[in-house]
Amino acid sequence: MSQKTDETTQSMASLQIDEPSSFQTGDKPLVVIVIGKNHTRPHNQRSSIHSPPRMATKAGKLKHLPLPSLSLYNQQPGMAGSGKTTFMQQLNAHLHTNKIPGYIVNLDPAVLNLPYSPNVDIRDTVNYKNVMSQYSLGPNGAILTSLNLFATRFDQVVSLCEKPRDPQPKFCIVDTPGQIEIFTWSASGAIVTEAFASTMPTMVAYIVDTPRCANPQTFMTNMLQACSILYKTKLPLLVVFNKIDVARHDFAIEWMQDFESFQAALEEEASYAASLSRSMALVLDEFYNNLSTVGVSAVTGEGMDDFLEAALKCGKEYEEFYRPEVEKKMKEHAEMEEKRRELEMRKVQEAMKEDKGEKKKGKVVLDATIDDED
C-alpha cells in the first residue's frame, strides 16, 4: 500500500509548471468545454486492477509536450453513445487540415485508447487502475478520485494552455470523462471549469445524439440536461446535434421553435412522462430562445466549420456577458479573503494581548508573595 501511495504522490509531483497569469483574455485561446458519454468503458476489466503497479509518467513529461496549433476547451455532456470521442477526433483532424492552431487536453483517466494525440493527458500523471486498487474504489469512484488528484495541480495545466506560442493557439479542446455527473456535478469539475473561465474565454459544448432525440421524451431529457449544465457552469452553452448523417436535426430545431409541433409529437402518448414533457416544454420555452445550436457529423465532418463559427460567437458572448460576472465573483472572493485575513489577524492580536495580560498578572502575584515573605 505504501509503495502504491508513493507512486501516486510521485506521479502528481511530476506536474511542475509556472503559476498561471492574471485575468487578461487578450489573445488567449477560446476554451470550449465538451462533455459526453461513450457506449463502452474499460470499467468492467476488474481482473486487471490487481496487476503490478506502474508509474504513469516520468518527471517533467508535460514540459516536453509538442506545441499545438489549436486551443479549445471542450466539455461535452450527453447521453451514452453521443459520439464524443469521434467528435473530438474529427474536430482535431479538421483543425489540423485547415491549419488552425489548437491545444488538446484529455481529462478522462479511464479511456484505453484515444484516436487523437492530446498535448496534456491526465493518464500521464494519474494511473486510473492504481487509484482503483489503492483506495478500493469502484470504476466511477476511481475516475472521480483521479480527477480530484489532477485538479489539485490544474492551475499548472491552465498555465500551459495560456502560454504564448507561435502560432498562438486559437482553441483549447478539453476532452472530459464519459460520465456526465462525475465532471459536471463534482467539485473537481467545478475547479477545472472555473480555472479556465477565470483566465480564458470559456464555453460549453453539449453533444446530443440526434437519432435518439427523435423520441420526444428523449429529446426533453437532453434539453433538461442542457439546462442543468447551463445552470451549473453559468457559461455560454452550445448544443451540438451529432450524427446528422444518420438523421437530420431539423425536427429538433422545429420542436424548440414551435411548441405546438412538439405537443403534436406527444399526442400519441398518454403516459405520465409524456404529460410531464408537455409541461416542461412550456417551462423551457424561454430557455430555447437564447440557446445556440449546431448540427454536425463526427463521421463525415459535416458542420465542423459551423461548429467553430458558433463556438467563436459563444466566445464573444462570454466577453460581453459572462466575463463581467466572472470578474465580479473574483473581486468578491478577494474581498472575502481580505476580510478573513483581517479577522484572523485580530484574533491573533487579541490572543497576544491576553497572553501578555496573564504574564503580567502572574508577575504581580509573585512580587506580592515575595513582599509577604519579607
Coordinates of C-alpha atoms in Angstrom, one line a residue:
M1 CA 0.0 0.0 0.0
S2 CA 2.8 2.4 0.9
Q3 CA 4.6 1.7 -2.4
K4 CA 1.4 2.5 -4.4
T5 CA 0.9 5.7 -2.4
D6 CA 4.4 6.8 -3.1
E7 CA 3.9 6.1 -6.8
T8 CA 0.7 8.3 -6.9
T9 CA 2.5 11.0 -5.0
Q10 CA 5.5 11.0 -7.3
S11 CA 3.2 10.9 -10.3
M12 CA 1.3 14.1 -9.1
A13 CA 4.7 15.7 -8.3
S14 CA 5.7 15.4 -11.9
L15 CA 3.4 18.4 -12.8
Q16 CA 5.8 21.2 -12.3
I17 CA 4.7 24.3 -14.2
D18 CA 4.7 28.0 -13.6
E19 CA 1.8 29.8 -11.9
P20 CA -1.0 31.0 -14.2
S21 CA -1.0 34.6 -15.3
S22 CA -3.6 37.2 -14.3
F23 CA -7.0 37.5 -15.8
Q24 CA -6.2 39.0 -19.2
T25 CA -8.1 37.3 -22.1
G26 CA -6.4 39.3 -24.9
D27 CA -5.0 36.8 -27.4
K28 CA -5.7 33.8 -25.3
P29 CA -7.4 30.8 -26.9
L30 CA -11.1 30.1 -26.6
V31 CA -11.8 27.3 -24.2
V32 CA -14.7 25.0 -25.3
I33 CA -15.8 22.5 -22.6
V34 CA -17.1 19.3 -24.2
I35 CA -18.8 16.6 -22.1
G36 CA -20.3 13.3 -23.3
K37 CA -20.8 9.6 -22.7
N38 CA -19.5 6.7 -24.7
H39 CA -21.1 3.3 -25.4
T40 CA -18.3 1.2 -23.8
R41 CA -15.9 1.9 -21.0
P42 CA -12.9 -0.1 -19.6
H43 CA -14.6 -0.2 -16.2
N44 CA -15.6 -3.9 -16.3
Q45 CA -12.0 -5.1 -16.5
R46 CA -11.8 -5.9 -12.8
S47 CA -9.4 -8.8 -13.4
S48 CA -6.6 -6.4 -14.2
I49 CA -6.9 -4.0 -11.3
H50 CA -4.5 -6.1 -9.2
S51 CA -1.8 -6.1 -11.8
P52 CA 1.6 -4.8 -10.6
P53 CA 1.5 -1.0 -10.2
R54 CA 3.5 1.1 -12.6
M55 CA 4.4 4.8 -12.9
A56 CA 2.1 6.6 -15.3
T57 CA 4.7 9.2 -16.3
K58 CA 8.2 10.4 -15.9
A59 CA 9.1 13.6 -14.1
G60 CA 8.8 16.6 -16.4
K61 CA 6.8 14.8 -19.1
L62 CA 4.4 17.7 -19.5
K63 CA 7.3 20.1 -20.2
H64 CA 8.2 18.3 -23.4
L65 CA 4.7 18.2 -25.0
P66 CA 4.6 19.2 -28.7
L67 CA 3.4 22.7 -29.4
P68 CA -0.2 22.8 -30.6
S69 CA -1.9 24.7 -33.3
L70 CA -5.3 24.9 -31.6
S71 CA -6.6 25.7 -28.1
L72 CA -10.2 24.8 -27.5
Y73 CA -11.5 23.5 -24.2
N74 CA -14.3 21.0 -24.9
Q75 CA -16.7 19.9 -22.1
Q76 CA -19.1 17.6 -23.9
P77 CA -22.1 16.3 -21.9
G78 CA -24.5 13.9 -23.5
M79 CA -26.3 10.6 -23.3
A80 CA -24.3 7.3 -23.8
G81 CA -23.2 6.9 -27.3
S82 CA -23.5 10.6 -28.2
G83 CA -20.3 10.3 -30.2
K84 CA -18.0 12.5 -28.1
T85 CA -14.8 10.6 -28.8
T86 CA -15.5 10.5 -32.6
F87 CA -16.4 14.2 -32.5
M88 CA -13.1 15.0 -30.8
Q89 CA -11.2 13.0 -33.4
Q90 CA -13.0 14.8 -36.3
L91 CA -12.5 18.2 -34.7
N92 CA -8.8 17.6 -34.2
A93 CA -8.4 16.4 -37.8
H94 CA -10.4 19.4 -39.1
L95 CA -8.2 21.8 -37.2
H96 CA -5.0 20.3 -38.5
T97 CA -6.3 20.1 -42.1
N98 CA -7.3 23.8 -42.0
K99 CA -4.0 24.7 -40.2
I100 CA -5.9 26.2 -37.3
P101 CA -3.7 26.4 -34.2
G102 CA -5.0 24.5 -31.2
Y103 CA -4.3 22.7 -28.0
I104 CA -5.8 19.4 -26.8
V105 CA -6.2 18.2 -23.2
N106 CA -7.6 14.8 -22.2
L107 CA -9.2 14.6 -18.7
D108 CA -10.5 11.0 -19.0
P109 CA -8.2 8.8 -16.9
A110 CA -10.1 5.5 -17.8
V111 CA -10.0 5.6 -21.6
L112 CA -7.9 2.8 -23.0
N113 CA -7.1 4.3 -26.5
L114 CA -7.6 7.7 -27.9
P115 CA -8.0 8.3 -31.7
Y116 CA -6.0 11.5 -31.3
S117 CA -2.9 12.7 -29.6
P118 CA -3.5 15.1 -26.7
N119 CA -0.9 17.7 -25.7
V120 CA -1.8 17.2 -22.0
D121 CA -3.1 13.8 -20.9
I122 CA -4.3 13.0 -17.3
R123 CA -3.2 9.4 -17.9
D124 CA 0.5 10.5 -17.9
T125 CA 0.1 11.8 -14.4
V126 CA -2.6 9.7 -12.6
N127 CA -2.8 5.9 -13.1
Y128 CA -6.5 5.0 -13.0
K129 CA -6.0 1.3 -12.2
N130 CA -3.6 2.1 -9.4
V131 CA -6.1 4.6 -7.9
M132 CA -8.9 2.0 -8.1
S133 CA -6.8 -0.7 -6.4
Q134 CA -5.1 1.6 -3.8
Y135 CA -8.3 3.2 -2.5
S136 CA -10.5 0.1 -3.0
L137 CA -12.9 2.1 -5.3
G138 CA -15.3 1.2 -8.0
P139 CA -14.9 2.4 -11.6
N140 CA -16.8 5.7 -11.1
G141 CA -15.2 6.4 -7.8
A142 CA -11.7 5.8 -9.3
I143 CA -12.4 8.3 -12.1
L144 CA -13.6 10.9 -9.7
T145 CA -10.6 10.4 -7.4
S146 CA -8.2 10.6 -10.3
L147 CA -9.9 13.8 -11.4
N148 CA -9.7 15.2 -7.9
L149 CA -5.9 14.4 -7.7
F150 CA -5.3 16.1 -11.1
A151 CA -7.4 19.1 -10.1
T152 CA -5.0 19.8 -7.2
R153 CA -2.4 20.8 -9.8
F154 CA -4.8 22.1 -12.5
D155 CA -3.5 25.7 -12.3
Q156 CA -0.3 24.4 -13.8
V157 CA -2.3 22.8 -16.7
V158 CA -4.0 26.2 -17.3
S159 CA -0.6 27.9 -17.5
L160 CA 0.3 25.5 -20.3
C161 CA -2.9 26.3 -22.2
E162 CA -2.5 30.0 -21.9
K163 CA 1.3 30.1 -22.6
P164 CA 2.2 32.3 -25.5
R165 CA 3.2 30.4 -28.6
D166 CA 3.9 31.0 -32.2
P167 CA 1.5 30.5 -33.8
Q168 CA -0.8 31.3 -30.9
P169 CA -3.5 28.6 -30.3
K170 CA -7.0 29.7 -31.3
F171 CA -8.9 26.9 -29.5
C172 CA -8.2 24.7 -26.5
I173 CA -10.0 21.4 -26.7
V174 CA -10.5 19.6 -23.4
D175 CA -12.0 16.1 -23.5
T176 CA -13.7 15.1 -20.3
P177 CA -14.7 11.8 -18.7
G178 CA -17.6 9.9 -20.3
Q179 CA -19.7 10.1 -17.1
I180 CA -21.5 13.4 -17.2
E181 CA -22.2 13.5 -13.4
I182 CA -18.6 12.9 -12.5
F183 CA -17.4 16.0 -14.2
T184 CA -20.4 18.4 -14.3
W185 CA -21.5 18.0 -10.7
S186 CA -18.3 17.2 -8.9
A187 CA -16.0 19.6 -7.0
S188 CA -13.1 18.8 -9.3
G189 CA -15.2 19.5 -12.4
A190 CA -16.1 22.9 -10.9
I191 CA -12.5 23.6 -10.2
V192 CA -11.5 22.8 -13.8
T193 CA -14.3 24.8 -15.3
E194 CA -13.7 27.9 -13.1
A195 CA -9.9 27.7 -13.6
F196 CA -10.4 28.1 -17.3
A197 CA -13.2 30.6 -17.0
S198 CA -11.2 32.8 -14.7
T199 CA -8.3 33.1 -17.1
M200 CA -9.5 32.5 -20.7
P201 CA -12.8 32.9 -22.6
T202 CA -14.7 29.7 -22.0
M203 CA -17.8 28.0 -23.3
V204 CA -19.6 24.6 -23.0
A205 CA -20.4 22.3 -26.0
Y206 CA -23.2 19.8 -25.2
I207 CA -23.1 16.8 -27.5
V208 CA -26.5 15.3 -28.4
D209 CA -27.3 12.0 -30.1
T210 CA -29.7 13.3 -32.8
P211 CA -31.3 9.9 -34.0
R212 CA -32.2 9.1 -30.4
C213 CA -33.8 12.5 -29.9
A214 CA -36.4 11.6 -32.5
N215 CA -38.2 10.3 -29.4
P216 CA -39.9 13.4 -27.8
Q217 CA -39.2 12.2 -24.3
T218 CA -35.6 11.6 -25.0
F219 CA -35.3 15.0 -26.6
M220 CA -36.8 16.6 -23.5
T221 CA -34.3 14.6 -21.3
N222 CA -31.5 16.1 -23.3
M223 CA -32.9 19.6 -23.1
L224 CA -33.2 19.3 -19.3
Q225 CA -29.7 18.1 -19.1
A226 CA -28.5 21.1 -21.2
C227 CA -30.5 23.4 -18.9
S228 CA -28.8 21.9 -15.8
I229 CA -25.4 22.2 -17.3
L230 CA -26.0 25.9 -18.1
Y231 CA -27.3 26.4 -14.6
K232 CA -24.3 24.7 -13.0
T233 CA -21.5 26.2 -15.2
K234 CA -23.0 29.6 -15.8
L235 CA -21.1 29.7 -19.1
P236 CA -22.2 30.1 -22.8
L237 CA -23.7 26.8 -23.9
L238 CA -23.7 25.4 -27.5
V239 CA -25.9 22.3 -28.1
V240 CA -24.3 20.2 -30.8
F241 CA -26.6 17.8 -32.6
N242 CA -24.3 15.0 -33.6
K243 CA -24.9 12.2 -36.2
I244 CA -26.8 14.4 -38.7
D245 CA -25.5 12.0 -41.4
V246 CA -28.0 9.4 -39.9
A247 CA -30.8 11.8 -39.0
R248 CA -31.1 15.5 -39.7
H249 CA -31.7 17.7 -36.7
D250 CA -34.4 19.9 -38.4
F251 CA -37.1 18.3 -36.3
A252 CA -35.3 19.2 -33.1
I253 CA -35.0 22.9 -34.2
E254 CA -38.7 22.9 -35.0
W255 CA -39.6 21.5 -31.6
M256 CA -37.5 24.2 -30.0
Q257 CA -39.1 27.0 -32.0
D258 CA -42.7 25.7 -32.2
F259 CA -44.3 24.5 -29.0
E260 CA -47.4 23.1 -30.9
S261 CA -45.2 20.9 -33.1
F262 CA -43.7 19.3 -30.0
Q263 CA -47.1 18.8 -28.5
A264 CA -48.3 17.1 -31.7
A265 CA -45.3 14.7 -31.5
L266 CA -46.5 13.7 -28.0
E267 CA -50.2 13.3 -28.8
E268 CA -49.9 9.5 -29.4
E269 CA -48.6 9.0 -25.8
A270 CA -50.8 9.4 -22.7
S271 CA -48.2 8.4 -20.1
Y272 CA -47.2 10.5 -17.1
A273 CA -43.8 11.0 -18.7
A274 CA -45.5 12.5 -21.9
S275 CA -47.6 14.8 -19.7
L276 CA -44.5 15.9 -17.8
S277 CA -42.7 16.6 -21.2
R278 CA -45.6 18.8 -22.3
S279 CA -45.4 20.8 -19.1
M280 CA -41.6 21.1 -19.2
A281 CA -41.8 22.3 -22.9
L282 CA -43.6 25.4 -21.6
V283 CA -41.1 26.0 -18.9
L284 CA -38.1 25.7 -21.3
D285 CA -39.6 28.0 -24.0
E286 CA -37.6 31.0 -22.8
F287 CA -34.5 28.8 -22.4
Y288 CA -34.8 27.8 -26.1
N289 CA -34.9 31.4 -27.2
N290 CA -31.4 32.1 -26.0
L291 CA -29.9 28.7 -26.8
S292 CA -27.3 28.3 -29.5
T293 CA -27.4 25.1 -31.6
V294 CA -25.5 23.5 -34.5
G295 CA -25.7 20.2 -36.4
V296 CA -22.5 18.1 -37.1
S297 CA -21.5 14.7 -38.3
A298 CA -18.5 13.3 -36.4
V299 CA -18.1 10.7 -39.1
T300 CA -18.2 12.7 -42.3
G301 CA -17.1 16.0 -40.9
E302 CA -20.2 17.9 -42.0
G303 CA -20.9 21.0 -40.0
M304 CA -17.4 21.3 -38.4
D305 CA -17.0 24.8 -39.8
D306 CA -20.4 25.8 -38.5
F307 CA -19.4 24.4 -35.1
L308 CA -16.2 26.6 -34.9
E309 CA -18.1 29.6 -36.1
A310 CA -20.8 29.0 -33.4
A311 CA -18.0 28.5 -30.8
L312 CA -16.5 31.8 -31.6
K313 CA -19.8 33.5 -31.2
C314 CA -20.1 31.9 -27.8
G315 CA -16.6 33.3 -27.1
K316 CA -17.9 36.8 -27.9
E317 CA -20.9 36.2 -25.7
Y318 CA -18.5 35.3 -22.9
E319 CA -16.6 38.5 -23.3
E320 CA -19.9 40.6 -23.3
F321 CA -22.0 38.9 -20.6
Y322 CA -20.0 36.3 -18.7
R323 CA -16.6 37.9 -18.2
P324 CA -18.0 40.8 -16.2
E325 CA -19.8 38.3 -13.9
V326 CA -16.5 36.3 -13.5
E327 CA -14.6 39.5 -12.7
K328 CA -17.3 40.4 -10.1
K329 CA -17.0 37.0 -8.5
M330 CA -13.2 37.2 -8.4
K331 CA -13.5 40.7 -6.8
E332 CA -16.0 39.4 -4.2
H333 CA -13.8 36.4 -3.5
A334 CA -10.8 38.7 -3.0
E335 CA -12.8 40.9 -0.6
M336 CA -13.9 38.0 1.4
E337 CA -10.4 36.6 1.6
E338 CA -9.2 40.1 2.8
K339 CA -11.9 40.2 5.5
R340 CA -10.9 36.7 6.6
R341 CA -7.3 37.6 6.9
E342 CA -8.2 40.7 8.9
L343 CA -10.4 38.7 11.2
E344 CA -7.6 36.1 11.7
M345 CA -5.1 38.9 12.4
R346 CA -7.4 40.5 15.0
K347 CA -7.8 37.1 16.7
V348 CA -4.0 36.7 16.8
Q349 CA -3.6 40.2 18.2
E350 CA -6.3 39.6 20.9
A351 CA -4.7 36.3 21.8
M352 CA -1.3 38.0 22.2
K353 CA -2.8 40.7 24.4
E354 CA -4.5 38.1 26.6
D355 CA -1.2 36.2 26.8
K356 CA 0.7 39.3 27.9
G357 CA -2.0 40.2 30.4
E358 CA -1.8 36.8 32.0
K359 CA 2.0 37.0 32.2
K360 CA 1.8 40.5 33.8
K361 CA -0.8 39.3 36.3
G362 CA 1.4 36.3 37.3
K363 CA 4.3 38.6 37.8
V364 CA 2.3 40.9 40.2
V365 CA 1.2 37.9 42.3
L366 CA 4.8 36.7 42.5
D367 CA 6.0 40.1 43.7
A368 CA 3.3 40.3 46.3
T369 CA 4.2 36.8 47.6
I370 CA 7.8 37.9 48.0
D371 CA 6.8 41.1 49.8
D372 CA 4.8 39.0 52.2
E373 CA 7.8 36.8 52.9
D374 CA 9.9 39.8 53.7

